[in-house]
Amino acid sequence: MSTSAKKPLPIAVLISGTGRSLKNLIEKIRAGELDAEIRLVIASTARAHGLQYAEMANIPIKVIERSSFESDETFSREVFKHCTEMKVRYVIMAGYLRLLTIPEEYEGRVINIHPSLIPAFCGKGMYGHRVHEEALRYGVKVSGCTVHFVNNHYDDGPVILQKVVPVFSSDTPQTLNDRVFYDAECVAYPEAIQLLAEERVHLNGRKVIIDEQ
Ligand code: GRF
């Protein structure tokens, strides 16, 4: 982690479900391993269990449901309006299951993590256990996770970093999910956000260049 006296990177975290990724980020920040401040958690449904982690950490919460809006555009505008109000630098999707229309001022500022090595097993409808079922059905020998910039298509933006885990013949979707989450995602997401905090991530077309230390 950077030893400079820089202010922590202000971020918003977007969730839809259990919030395991949110919990992990909160823990890494507490442990001093991630120079970020979660200024806001936005959930796509009031039923998102992950809201409990935001509450426990006294992080402001907003529930913004797609069904309250006429179009993806008006829904997305509302999401980003709150991010702007909280002056966040990056919007971090952590198990967020809604497609957002990204306004120009947020291009290159929205990040997602996907539980496979993109471009394998990704795209619309590929989330949760479905990803691991497909990986096992195909018979791949490695899987992992991908942290990437978000554009207006599912799992399509420039790759920031990827982490690989082995796939064993005895794996079930659940065991592979656990290995990808705990051994890859829990490490890769904080690592990628820390790189952003240290301003070491640069976009060059669809390629991401990381400054070596
Ligand atoms: C992770 O597998 C991540 O790759 C995907 O959503 C999952 C986390 O969701 N984008 P949650 O934190 O358990 O709700």
PDB file of C-alpha atoms and ligand atoms in Angstrom, residues 15-23 50 93-97 112-116 127-128 132 145-146 177 180-181 185 189, ligand 1:
ATOM      1  CA  ILE A  15     -24.658  -4.354  -4.926  1.00  0.00           C
ATOM      2  CA  SER A  16     -27.652  -6.586  -5.682  1.00  0.00           C
ATOM      3  CA  GLY A  17     -27.163  -9.647  -3.512  1.00  0.00           C
ATOM      4  CA  THR A  18     -25.246 -11.123  -0.620  1.00  0.00           C
ATOM      5  CA  GLY A  19     -22.614  -8.401  -0.551  1.00  0.00           C
ATOM      6  CA  ARG A  20     -19.669 -10.740   0.051  1.00  0.00           C
ATOM      7  CA  SER A  21     -17.476  -8.514  -2.114  1.00  0.00           C
ATOM      8  CA  LEU A  22     -18.613  -5.415  -0.246  1.00  0.00           C
ATOM      9  CA  LYS A  23     -17.795  -7.123   3.068  1.00  0.00           C
ATOM     10  CA  GLY A  50     -25.349  -6.957   1.574  1.00  0.00           C
ATOM     11  CA  MET A  93     -19.825  -2.915  -8.988  1.00  0.00           C
ATOM     12  CA  ALA A  94     -19.780  -5.786  -6.508  1.00  0.00           C
ATOM     13  CA  GLY A  95     -22.333  -8.387  -7.522  1.00  0.00           C
ATOM     14  CA  TYR A  96     -24.486  -5.701  -9.175  1.00  0.00           C
ATOM     15  CA  LEU A  97     -26.920  -7.270 -11.618  1.00  0.00           C
ATOM     16  CA  ASN A 112     -16.694  -4.601 -12.206  1.00  0.00           C
ATOM     17  CA  ILE A 113     -15.449  -8.016 -11.142  1.00  0.00           C
ATOM     18  CA  HIS A 114     -16.574 -11.115 -12.985  1.00  0.00           C
ATOM     19  CA  PRO A 115     -16.025 -14.682 -11.693  1.00  0.00           C
ATOM     20  CA  SER A 116     -14.331 -16.075 -14.815  1.00  0.00           C
ATOM     21  CA  TYR A 127     -23.623 -14.569 -13.355  1.00  0.00           C
ATOM     22  CA  GLY A 128     -23.499 -16.512 -10.110  1.00  0.00           C
ATOM     23  CA  HIS A 132     -19.106 -22.018 -12.857  1.00  0.00           C
ATOM     24  CA  CYS A 145     -11.746 -13.736 -12.004  1.00  0.00           C
ATOM     25  CA  THR A 146     -11.462 -10.579 -14.069  1.00  0.00           C
ATOM     26  CA  ASN A 177     -17.422 -20.687  -6.859  1.00  0.00           C
ATOM     27  CA  VAL A 180     -12.768 -18.339  -7.348  1.00  0.00           C
ATOM     28  CA  PHE A 181     -14.291 -16.041  -4.741  1.00  0.00           C
ATOM     29  CA  GLU A 185     -11.746 -12.271  -6.134  1.00  0.00           C
ATOM     30  CA  TYR A 189     -10.592  -6.627  -6.321  1.00  0.00           C
TER      31      TYR A 189
HETATM   32  C1  GRF B   1     -18.895 -12.287  -7.251  1.00  0.00           C
HETATM   33  O1  GRF B   1     -18.786 -13.612  -7.683  1.00  0.00           O
HETATM   34  C2  GRF B   1     -18.557 -11.359  -8.394  1.00  0.00           C
HETATM   35  O2  GRF B   1     -17.655 -11.917  -9.270  1.00  0.00           O
HETATM   36  C3  GRF B   1     -19.869 -11.130  -9.048  1.00  0.00           C
HETATM   37  O3  GRF B   1     -20.795 -11.128  -7.982  1.00  0.00           O
HETATM   38  C4  GRF B   1     -20.301 -11.943  -6.941  1.00  0.00           C
HETATM   39  C5  GRF B   1     -20.359 -11.225  -5.644  1.00  0.00           C
HETATM   40  O4  GRF B   1     -21.662 -10.973  -5.313  1.00  0.00           O
HETATM   41  N1  GRF B   1     -19.842  -9.937  -9.848  1.00  0.00           N
HETATM   42  P1  GRF B   1     -22.007 -10.840  -3.777  1.00  0.00           P
HETATM   43  O5  GRF B   1     -20.991  -9.909  -3.194  1.00  0.00           O
HETATM   44  O6  GRF B   1     -21.892 -12.228  -3.195  1.00  0.00           O
HETATM   45  O7  GRF B   1     -23.402 -10.301  -3.754  1.00  0.00           O
END
